[in-house]
Coordinates of N, CA, C and O in Angstrom, one line a residue:
X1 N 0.8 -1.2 0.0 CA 0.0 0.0 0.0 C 0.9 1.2 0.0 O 1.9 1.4 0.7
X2 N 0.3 2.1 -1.1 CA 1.3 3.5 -1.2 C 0.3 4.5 -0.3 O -0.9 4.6 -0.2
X3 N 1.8 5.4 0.4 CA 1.2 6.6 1.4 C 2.2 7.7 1.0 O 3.4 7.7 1.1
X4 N 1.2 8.6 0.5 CA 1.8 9.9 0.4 C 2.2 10.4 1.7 O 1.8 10.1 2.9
X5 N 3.5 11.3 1.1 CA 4.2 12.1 2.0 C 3.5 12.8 3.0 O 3.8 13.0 4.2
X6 N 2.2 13.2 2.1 CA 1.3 14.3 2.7 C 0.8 13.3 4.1 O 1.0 13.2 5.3
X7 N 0.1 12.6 3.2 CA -0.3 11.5 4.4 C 0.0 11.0 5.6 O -0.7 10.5 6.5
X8 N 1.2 11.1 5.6 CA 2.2 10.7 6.3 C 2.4 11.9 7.4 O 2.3 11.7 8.6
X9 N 2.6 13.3 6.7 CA 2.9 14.2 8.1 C 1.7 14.6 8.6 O 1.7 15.4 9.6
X10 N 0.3 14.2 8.0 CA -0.6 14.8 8.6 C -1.6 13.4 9.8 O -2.4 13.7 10.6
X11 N -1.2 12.5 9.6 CA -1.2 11.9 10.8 C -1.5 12.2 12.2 O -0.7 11.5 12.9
X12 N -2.1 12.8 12.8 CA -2.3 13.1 13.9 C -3.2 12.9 15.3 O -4.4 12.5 15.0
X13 N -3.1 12.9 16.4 CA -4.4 13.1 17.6 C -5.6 13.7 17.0 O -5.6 14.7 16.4
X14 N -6.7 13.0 17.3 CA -8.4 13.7 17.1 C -7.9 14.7 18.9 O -7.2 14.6 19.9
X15 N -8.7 15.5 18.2 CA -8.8 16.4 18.9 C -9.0 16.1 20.7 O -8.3 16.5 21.7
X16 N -10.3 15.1 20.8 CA -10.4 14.6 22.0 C -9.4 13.9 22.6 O -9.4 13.7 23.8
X17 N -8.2 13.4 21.7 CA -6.8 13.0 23.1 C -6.0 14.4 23.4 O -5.1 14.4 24.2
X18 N -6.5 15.7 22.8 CA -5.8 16.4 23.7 C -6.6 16.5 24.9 O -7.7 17.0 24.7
X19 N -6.3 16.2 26.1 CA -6.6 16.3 27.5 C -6.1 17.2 28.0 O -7.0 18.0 28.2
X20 N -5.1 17.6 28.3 CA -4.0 18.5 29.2 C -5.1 19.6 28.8 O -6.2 19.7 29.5
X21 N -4.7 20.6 27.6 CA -5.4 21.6 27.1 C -6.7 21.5 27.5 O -6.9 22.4 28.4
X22 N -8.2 20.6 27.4 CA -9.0 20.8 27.6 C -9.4 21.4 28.9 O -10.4 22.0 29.0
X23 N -8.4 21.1 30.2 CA -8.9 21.0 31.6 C -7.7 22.1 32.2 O -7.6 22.3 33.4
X24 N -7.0 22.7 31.2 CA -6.3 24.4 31.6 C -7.0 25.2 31.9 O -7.9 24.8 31.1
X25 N -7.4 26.0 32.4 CA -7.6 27.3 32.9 C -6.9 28.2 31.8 O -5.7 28.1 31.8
X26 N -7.5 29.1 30.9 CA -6.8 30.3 30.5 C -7.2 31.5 30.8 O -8.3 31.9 30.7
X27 N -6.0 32.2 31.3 CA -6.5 33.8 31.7 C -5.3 34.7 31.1 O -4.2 34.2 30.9
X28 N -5.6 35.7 30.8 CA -5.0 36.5 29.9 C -3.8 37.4 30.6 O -3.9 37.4 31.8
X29 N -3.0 38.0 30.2 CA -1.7 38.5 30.9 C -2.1 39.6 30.7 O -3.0 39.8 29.9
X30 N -1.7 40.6 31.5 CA -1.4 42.2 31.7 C -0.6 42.1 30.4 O 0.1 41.3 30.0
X31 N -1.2 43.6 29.6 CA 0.1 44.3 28.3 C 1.5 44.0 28.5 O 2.1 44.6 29.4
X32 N 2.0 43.4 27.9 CA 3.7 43.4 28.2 C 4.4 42.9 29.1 O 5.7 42.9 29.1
X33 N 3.4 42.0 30.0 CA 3.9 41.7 31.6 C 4.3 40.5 31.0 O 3.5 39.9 30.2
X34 N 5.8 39.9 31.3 CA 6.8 39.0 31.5 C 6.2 37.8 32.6 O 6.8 36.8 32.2
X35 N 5.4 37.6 33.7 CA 4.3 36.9 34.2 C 3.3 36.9 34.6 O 2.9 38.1 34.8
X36 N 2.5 36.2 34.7 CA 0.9 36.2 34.9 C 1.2 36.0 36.6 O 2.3 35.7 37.1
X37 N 0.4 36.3 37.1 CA 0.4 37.0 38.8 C -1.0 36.4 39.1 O -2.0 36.8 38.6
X38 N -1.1 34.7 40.4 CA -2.5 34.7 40.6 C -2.5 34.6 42.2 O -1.5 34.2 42.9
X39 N -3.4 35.0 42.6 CA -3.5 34.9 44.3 C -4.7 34.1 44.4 O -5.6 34.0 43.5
X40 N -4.7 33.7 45.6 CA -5.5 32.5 45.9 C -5.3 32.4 47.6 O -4.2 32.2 48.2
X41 N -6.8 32.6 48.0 CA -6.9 32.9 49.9 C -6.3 31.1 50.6 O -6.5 29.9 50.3
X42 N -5.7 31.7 51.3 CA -5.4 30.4 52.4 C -6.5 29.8 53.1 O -7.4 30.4 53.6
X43 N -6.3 28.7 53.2 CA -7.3 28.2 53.6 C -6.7 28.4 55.5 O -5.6 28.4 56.0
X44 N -8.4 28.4 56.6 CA -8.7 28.4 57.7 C -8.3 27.5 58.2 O -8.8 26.5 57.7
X45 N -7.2 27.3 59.4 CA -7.4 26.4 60.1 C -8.2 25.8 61.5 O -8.5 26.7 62.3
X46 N -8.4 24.8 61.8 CA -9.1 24.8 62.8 C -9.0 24.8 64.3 O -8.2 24.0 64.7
X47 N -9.4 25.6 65.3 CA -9.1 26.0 66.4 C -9.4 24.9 67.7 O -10.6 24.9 68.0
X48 N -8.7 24.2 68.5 CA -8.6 23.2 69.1 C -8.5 23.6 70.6 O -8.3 22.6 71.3
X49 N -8.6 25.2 71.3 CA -8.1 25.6 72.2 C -9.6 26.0 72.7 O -10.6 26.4 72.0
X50 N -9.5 25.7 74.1 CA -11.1 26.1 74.6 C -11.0 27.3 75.1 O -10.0 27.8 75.7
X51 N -12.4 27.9 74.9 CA -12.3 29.2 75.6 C -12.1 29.2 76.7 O -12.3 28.2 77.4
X52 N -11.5 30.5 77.3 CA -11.5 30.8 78.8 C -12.7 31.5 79.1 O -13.2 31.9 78.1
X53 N -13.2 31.9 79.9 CA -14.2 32.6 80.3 C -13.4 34.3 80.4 O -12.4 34.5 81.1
X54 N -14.2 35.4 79.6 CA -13.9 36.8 79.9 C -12.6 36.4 79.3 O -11.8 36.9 80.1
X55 N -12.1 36.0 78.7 CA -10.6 36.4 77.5 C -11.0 36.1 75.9 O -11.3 34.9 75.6
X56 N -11.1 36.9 75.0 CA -11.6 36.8 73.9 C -10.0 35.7 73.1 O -8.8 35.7 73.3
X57 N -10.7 35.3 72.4 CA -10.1 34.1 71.8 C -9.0 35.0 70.6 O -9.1 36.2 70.3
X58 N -8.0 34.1 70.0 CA -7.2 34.7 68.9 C -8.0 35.3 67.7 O -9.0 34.9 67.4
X59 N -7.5 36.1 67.3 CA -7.9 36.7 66.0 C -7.1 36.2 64.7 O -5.9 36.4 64.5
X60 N -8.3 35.5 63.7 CA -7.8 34.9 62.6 C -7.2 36.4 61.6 O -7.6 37.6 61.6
X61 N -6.3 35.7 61.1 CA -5.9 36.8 60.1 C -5.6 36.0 58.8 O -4.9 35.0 58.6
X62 N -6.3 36.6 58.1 CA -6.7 36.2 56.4 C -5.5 36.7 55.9 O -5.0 37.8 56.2
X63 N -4.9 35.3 54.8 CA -3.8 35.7 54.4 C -4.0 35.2 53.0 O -5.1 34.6 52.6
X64 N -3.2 35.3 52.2 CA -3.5 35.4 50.4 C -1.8 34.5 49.8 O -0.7 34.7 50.2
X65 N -2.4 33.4 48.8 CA -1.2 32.7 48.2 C -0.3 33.1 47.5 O 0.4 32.1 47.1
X66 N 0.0 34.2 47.0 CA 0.8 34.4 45.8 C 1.4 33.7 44.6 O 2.5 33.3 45.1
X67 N 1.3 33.3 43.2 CA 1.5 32.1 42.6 C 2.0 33.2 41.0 O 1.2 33.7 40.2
X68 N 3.7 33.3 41.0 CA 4.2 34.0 39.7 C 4.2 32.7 38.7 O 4.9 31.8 39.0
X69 N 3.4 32.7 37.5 CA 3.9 31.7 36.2 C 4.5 32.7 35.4 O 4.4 33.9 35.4
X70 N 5.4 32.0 34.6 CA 6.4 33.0 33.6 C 5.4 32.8 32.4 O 4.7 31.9 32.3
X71 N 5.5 33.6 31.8 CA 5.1 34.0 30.3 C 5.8 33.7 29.6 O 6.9 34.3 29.7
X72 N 5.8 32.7 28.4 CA 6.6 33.1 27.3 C 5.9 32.8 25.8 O 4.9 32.0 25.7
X73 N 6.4 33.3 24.9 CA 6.0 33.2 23.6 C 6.4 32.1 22.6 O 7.6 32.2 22.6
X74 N 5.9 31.1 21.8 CA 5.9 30.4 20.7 C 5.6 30.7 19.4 O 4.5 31.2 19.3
X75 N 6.5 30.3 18.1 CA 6.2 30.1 17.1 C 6.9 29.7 16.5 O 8.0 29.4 17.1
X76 N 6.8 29.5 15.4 CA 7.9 29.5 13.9 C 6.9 30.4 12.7 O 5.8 31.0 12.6
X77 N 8.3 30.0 11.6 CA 8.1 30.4 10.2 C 8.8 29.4 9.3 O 9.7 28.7 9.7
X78 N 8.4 29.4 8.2 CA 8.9 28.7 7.3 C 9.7 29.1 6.3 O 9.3 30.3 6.2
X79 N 10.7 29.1 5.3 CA 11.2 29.6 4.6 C 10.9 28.1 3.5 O 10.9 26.9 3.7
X80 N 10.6 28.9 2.1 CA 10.2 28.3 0.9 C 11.5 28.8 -0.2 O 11.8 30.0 -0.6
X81 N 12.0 27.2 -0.8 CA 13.3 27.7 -1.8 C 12.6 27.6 -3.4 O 13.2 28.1 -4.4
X82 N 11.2 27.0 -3.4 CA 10.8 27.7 -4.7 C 10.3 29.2 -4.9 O 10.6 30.0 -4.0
X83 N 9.6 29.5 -5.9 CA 8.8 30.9 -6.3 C 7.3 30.1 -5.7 O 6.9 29.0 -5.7
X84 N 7.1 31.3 -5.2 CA 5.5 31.0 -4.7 C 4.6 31.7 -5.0 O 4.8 32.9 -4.7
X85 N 3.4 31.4 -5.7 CA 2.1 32.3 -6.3 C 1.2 32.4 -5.5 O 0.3 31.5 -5.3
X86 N 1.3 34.2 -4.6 CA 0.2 33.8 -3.9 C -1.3 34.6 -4.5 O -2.1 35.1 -3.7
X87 N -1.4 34.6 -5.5 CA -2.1 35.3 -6.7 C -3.2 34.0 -6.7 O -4.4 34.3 -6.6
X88 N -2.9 32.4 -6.9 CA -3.6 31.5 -6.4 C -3.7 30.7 -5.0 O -3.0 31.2 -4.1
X89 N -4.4 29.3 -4.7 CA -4.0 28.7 -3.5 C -2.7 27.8 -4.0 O -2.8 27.2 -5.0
X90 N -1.8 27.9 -3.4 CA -0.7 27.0 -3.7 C -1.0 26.0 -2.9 O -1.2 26.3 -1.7
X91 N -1.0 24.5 -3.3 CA -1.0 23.3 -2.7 C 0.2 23.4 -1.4 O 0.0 23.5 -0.2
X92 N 1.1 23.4 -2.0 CA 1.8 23.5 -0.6 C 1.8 24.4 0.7 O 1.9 23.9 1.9
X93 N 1.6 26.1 0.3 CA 1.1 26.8 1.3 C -0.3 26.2 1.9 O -0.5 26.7 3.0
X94 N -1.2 25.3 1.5 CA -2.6 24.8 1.6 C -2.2 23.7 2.9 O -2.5 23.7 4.1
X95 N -1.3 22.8 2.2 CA -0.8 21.7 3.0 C 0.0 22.5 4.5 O -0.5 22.0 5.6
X96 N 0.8 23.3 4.6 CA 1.3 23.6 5.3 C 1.1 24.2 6.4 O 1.6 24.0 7.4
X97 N 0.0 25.5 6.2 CA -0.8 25.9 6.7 C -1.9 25.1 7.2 O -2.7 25.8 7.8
X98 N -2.3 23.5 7.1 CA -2.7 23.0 7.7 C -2.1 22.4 8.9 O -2.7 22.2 9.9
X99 N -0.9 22.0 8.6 CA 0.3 21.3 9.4 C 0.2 22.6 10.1 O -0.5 22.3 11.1
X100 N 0.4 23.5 10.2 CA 0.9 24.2 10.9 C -0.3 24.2 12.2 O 0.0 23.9 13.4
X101 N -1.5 24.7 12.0 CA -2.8 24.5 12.9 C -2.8 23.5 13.7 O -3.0 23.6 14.9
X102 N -2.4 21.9 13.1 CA -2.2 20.8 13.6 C -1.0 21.3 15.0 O -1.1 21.5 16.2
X103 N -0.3 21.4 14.3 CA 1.5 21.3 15.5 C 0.6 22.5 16.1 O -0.1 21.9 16.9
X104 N 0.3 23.8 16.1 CA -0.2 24.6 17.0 C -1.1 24.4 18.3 O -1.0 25.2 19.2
X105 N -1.8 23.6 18.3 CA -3.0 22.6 19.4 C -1.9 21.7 19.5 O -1.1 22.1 20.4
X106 N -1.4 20.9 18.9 CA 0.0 20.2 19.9 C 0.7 20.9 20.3 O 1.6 20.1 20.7
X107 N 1.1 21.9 20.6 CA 2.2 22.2 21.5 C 1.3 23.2 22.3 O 2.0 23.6 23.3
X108 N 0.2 23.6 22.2 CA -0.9 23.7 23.7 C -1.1 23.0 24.1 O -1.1 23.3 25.3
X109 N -1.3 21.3 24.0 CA -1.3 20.7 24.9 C -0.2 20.1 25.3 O -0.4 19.2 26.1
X110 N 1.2 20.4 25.0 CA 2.2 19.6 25.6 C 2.6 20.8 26.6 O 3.2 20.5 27.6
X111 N 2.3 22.2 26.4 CA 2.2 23.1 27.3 C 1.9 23.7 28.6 O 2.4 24.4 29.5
X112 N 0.4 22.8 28.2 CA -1.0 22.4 29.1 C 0.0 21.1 30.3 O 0.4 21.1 31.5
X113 N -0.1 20.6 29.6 CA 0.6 19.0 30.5 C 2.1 19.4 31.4 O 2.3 19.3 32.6
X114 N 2.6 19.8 30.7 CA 3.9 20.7 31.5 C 3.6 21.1 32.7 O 3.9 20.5 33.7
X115 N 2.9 22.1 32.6 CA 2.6 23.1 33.6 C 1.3 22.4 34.4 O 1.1 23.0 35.4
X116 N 0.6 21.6 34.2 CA -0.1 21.0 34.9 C 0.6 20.0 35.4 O 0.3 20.0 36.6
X117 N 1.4 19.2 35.1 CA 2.3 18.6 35.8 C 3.3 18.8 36.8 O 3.9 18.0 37.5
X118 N 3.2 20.5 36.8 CA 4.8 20.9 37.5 C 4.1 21.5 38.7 O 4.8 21.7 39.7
X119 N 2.3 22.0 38.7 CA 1.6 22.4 40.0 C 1.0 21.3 40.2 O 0.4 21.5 41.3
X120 N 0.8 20.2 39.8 CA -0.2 19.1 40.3 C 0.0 18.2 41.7 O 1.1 17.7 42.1
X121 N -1.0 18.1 42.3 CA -0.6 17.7 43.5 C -0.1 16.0 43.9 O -0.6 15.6 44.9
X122 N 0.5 15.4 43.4 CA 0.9 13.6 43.3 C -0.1 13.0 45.0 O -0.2 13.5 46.1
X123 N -0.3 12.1 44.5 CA -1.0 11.5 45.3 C -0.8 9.9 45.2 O -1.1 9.4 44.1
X124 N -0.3 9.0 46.2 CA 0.1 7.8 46.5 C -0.8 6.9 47.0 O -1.5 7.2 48.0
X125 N -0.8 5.7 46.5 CA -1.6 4.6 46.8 C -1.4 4.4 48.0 O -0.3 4.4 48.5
X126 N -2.7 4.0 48.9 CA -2.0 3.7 50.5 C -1.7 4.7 51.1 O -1.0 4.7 52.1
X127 N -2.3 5.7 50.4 CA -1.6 7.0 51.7 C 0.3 7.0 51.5 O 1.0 7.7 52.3
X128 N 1.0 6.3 50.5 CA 2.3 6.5 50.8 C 2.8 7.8 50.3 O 2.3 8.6 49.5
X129 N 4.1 8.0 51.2 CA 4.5 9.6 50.9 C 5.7 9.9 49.8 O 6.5 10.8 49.7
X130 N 5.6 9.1 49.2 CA 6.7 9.2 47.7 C 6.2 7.9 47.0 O 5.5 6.9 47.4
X131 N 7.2 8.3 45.6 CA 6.8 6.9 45.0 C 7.7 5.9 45.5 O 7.1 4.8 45.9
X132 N 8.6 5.9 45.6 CA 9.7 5.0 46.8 C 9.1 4.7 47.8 O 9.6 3.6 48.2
X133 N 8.0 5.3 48.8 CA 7.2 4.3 49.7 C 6.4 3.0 49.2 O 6.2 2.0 49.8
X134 N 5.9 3.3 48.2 CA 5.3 2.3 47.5 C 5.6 0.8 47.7 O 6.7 0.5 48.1
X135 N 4.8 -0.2 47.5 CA 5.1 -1.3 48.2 C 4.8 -2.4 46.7 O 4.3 -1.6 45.9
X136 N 4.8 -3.2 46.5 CA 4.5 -4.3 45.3 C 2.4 -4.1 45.8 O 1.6 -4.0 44.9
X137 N 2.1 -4.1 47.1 CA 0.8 -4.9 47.3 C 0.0 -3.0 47.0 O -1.2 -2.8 47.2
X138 N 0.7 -2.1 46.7 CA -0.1 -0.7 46.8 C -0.9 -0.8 45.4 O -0.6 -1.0 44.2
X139 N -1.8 -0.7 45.7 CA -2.4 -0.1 44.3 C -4.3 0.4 45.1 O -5.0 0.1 46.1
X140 N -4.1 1.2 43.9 CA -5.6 2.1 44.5 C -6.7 2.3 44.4 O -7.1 2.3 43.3
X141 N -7.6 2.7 45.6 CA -8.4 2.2 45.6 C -9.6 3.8 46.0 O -9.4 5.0 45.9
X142 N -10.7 2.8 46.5 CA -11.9 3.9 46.5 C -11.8 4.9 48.1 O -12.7 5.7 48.6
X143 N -10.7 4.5 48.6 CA -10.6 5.1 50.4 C -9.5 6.1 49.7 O -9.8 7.3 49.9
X144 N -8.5 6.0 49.0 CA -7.4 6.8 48.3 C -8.0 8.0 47.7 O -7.6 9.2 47.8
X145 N -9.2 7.6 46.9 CA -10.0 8.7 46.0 C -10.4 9.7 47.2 O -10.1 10.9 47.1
X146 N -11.2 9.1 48.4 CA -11.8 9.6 49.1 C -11.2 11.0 49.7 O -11.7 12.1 49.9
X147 N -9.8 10.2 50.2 CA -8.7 11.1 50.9 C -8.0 12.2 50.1 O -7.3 13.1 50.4
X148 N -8.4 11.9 49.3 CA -7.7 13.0 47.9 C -8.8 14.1 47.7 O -8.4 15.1 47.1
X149 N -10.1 14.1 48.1 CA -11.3 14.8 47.8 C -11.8 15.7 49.1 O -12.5 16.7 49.1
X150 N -11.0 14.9 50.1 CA -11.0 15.6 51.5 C -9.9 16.6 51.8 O -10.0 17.6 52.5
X151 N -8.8 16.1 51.0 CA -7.4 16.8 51.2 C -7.7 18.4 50.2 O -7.3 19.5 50.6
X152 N -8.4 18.3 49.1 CA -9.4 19.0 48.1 C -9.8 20.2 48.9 O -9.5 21.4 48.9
X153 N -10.8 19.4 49.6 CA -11.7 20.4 50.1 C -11.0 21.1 51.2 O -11.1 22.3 51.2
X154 N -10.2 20.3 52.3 CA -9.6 20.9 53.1 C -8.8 22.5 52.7 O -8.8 23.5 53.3
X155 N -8.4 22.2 51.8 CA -7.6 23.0 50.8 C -7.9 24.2 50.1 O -7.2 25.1 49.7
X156 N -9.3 23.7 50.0 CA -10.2 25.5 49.6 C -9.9 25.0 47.9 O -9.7 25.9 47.2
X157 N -9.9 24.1 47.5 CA -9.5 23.8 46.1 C -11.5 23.5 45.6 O -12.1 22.5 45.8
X158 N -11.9 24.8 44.9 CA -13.2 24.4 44.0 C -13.3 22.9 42.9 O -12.5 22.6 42.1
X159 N -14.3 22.3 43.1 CA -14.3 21.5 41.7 C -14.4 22.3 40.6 O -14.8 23.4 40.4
X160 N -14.0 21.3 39.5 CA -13.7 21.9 38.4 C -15.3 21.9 37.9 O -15.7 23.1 37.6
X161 N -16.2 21.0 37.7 CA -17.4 20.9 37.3 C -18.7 20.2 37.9 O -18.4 19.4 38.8
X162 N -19.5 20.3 37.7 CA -20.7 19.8 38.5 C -20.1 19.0 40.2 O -20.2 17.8 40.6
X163 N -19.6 20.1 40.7 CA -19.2 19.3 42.1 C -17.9 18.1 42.0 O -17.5 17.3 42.8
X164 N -17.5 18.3 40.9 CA -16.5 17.1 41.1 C -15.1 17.4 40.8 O -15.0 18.5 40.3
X165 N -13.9 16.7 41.0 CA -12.5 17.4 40.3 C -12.2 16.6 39.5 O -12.7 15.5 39.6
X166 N -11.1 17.1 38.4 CA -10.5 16.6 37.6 C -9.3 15.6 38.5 O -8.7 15.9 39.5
X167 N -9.2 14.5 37.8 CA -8.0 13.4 37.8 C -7.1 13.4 36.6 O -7.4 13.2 35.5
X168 N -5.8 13.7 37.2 CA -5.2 13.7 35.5 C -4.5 12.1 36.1 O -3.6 12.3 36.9
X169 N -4.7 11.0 35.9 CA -4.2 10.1 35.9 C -3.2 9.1 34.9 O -3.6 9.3 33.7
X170 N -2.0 8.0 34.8 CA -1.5 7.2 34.3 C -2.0 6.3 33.8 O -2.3 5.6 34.8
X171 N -2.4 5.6 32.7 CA -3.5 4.4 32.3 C -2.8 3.3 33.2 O -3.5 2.3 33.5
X172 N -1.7 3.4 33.6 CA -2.1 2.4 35.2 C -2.9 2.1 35.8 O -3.4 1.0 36.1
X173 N -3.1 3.8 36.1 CA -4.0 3.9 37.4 C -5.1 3.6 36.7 O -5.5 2.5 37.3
X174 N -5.9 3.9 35.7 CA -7.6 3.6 35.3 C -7.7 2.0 35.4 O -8.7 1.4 35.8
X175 N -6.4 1.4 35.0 CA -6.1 -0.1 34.1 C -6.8 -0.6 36.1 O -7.0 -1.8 36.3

């Protein structure tokens, strides 16, 4: 069976395996600003000290997360060593310009995954505290989900949709 060149580089992900990208958050940068700047309230903790009678208790003081992501910019260009007519569609500008759209949503979502990877919170089977605690008999389960949804909430962390959060998990873990 013969496969064009074309065919060949246009090969790609349907749109639905980009994941990373779908479940980003985008918010827009200040003019010119070199990073995006987010704050995010700390969460309350809870007070374990009994009152005394006639001594008023501590005063909470509300405090704010600070979170700098860097900014930076992507692209290319192409350089063409024939003459190019752009008076009509040139097949190859047609082709390329598709390729290009294509690799553009891929490297949003390898972007997406990056950076979702590098704030994401890891979470271990069995409650273990690295992957090196891990044992042969760990693997996970529906008390693990649980503790991850409480650790969530503790946390002041909103669901992402109808009350629930996103899992970015390893086909391990689904398997």
């Amino acid at each position: 069976t013969f496969y064009s060149k074309q065919l060949l580089d246009t090969i790609r992900y349907d749109a639905s395996q980009y994941v990373y990208y779908r479940i980003a958050d985008q918010t827009p940068i200040q003019e010119k600003a070199d990073k995006l700047m987010v704050r995010r309230w700390a969460p309350v903790q809870a007070h374990t000290v009994p009152l005394d009678e006639g001594v008023p208790p501590k005063s909470d003081k509300g405090s704010v997360e600070k979170y700098e992501i860097d900014a930076r910019q992507y692209g290319r260009y192409m350089e063409f060593s024939d003459k190019v007519d752009f008076a009509v569609v040139d097949p190859v500008i047609a082709h390329y310009t598709r390729e290009y759209a294509l690799v553009a949503m891929e490297t949003l979502d390898l972007l997406a995954k990056e950076v979702l990877f590098s704030i994401a919170q890891p979470y271990y089977a069995g409650s273990a505290a690295n992957f090196e605690a891990l044992t042969p008999d760990s693997t996970p389960n529906m008390t693990d989900l649980r503790l991850i949804i409480l650790s969530l909430k503790k946390a002041l962390v909103r669901p992402r949709s109808n009350g629930r959060y996103h899992v970015i998990g390893s086909p391990e873990f689904y398997f």
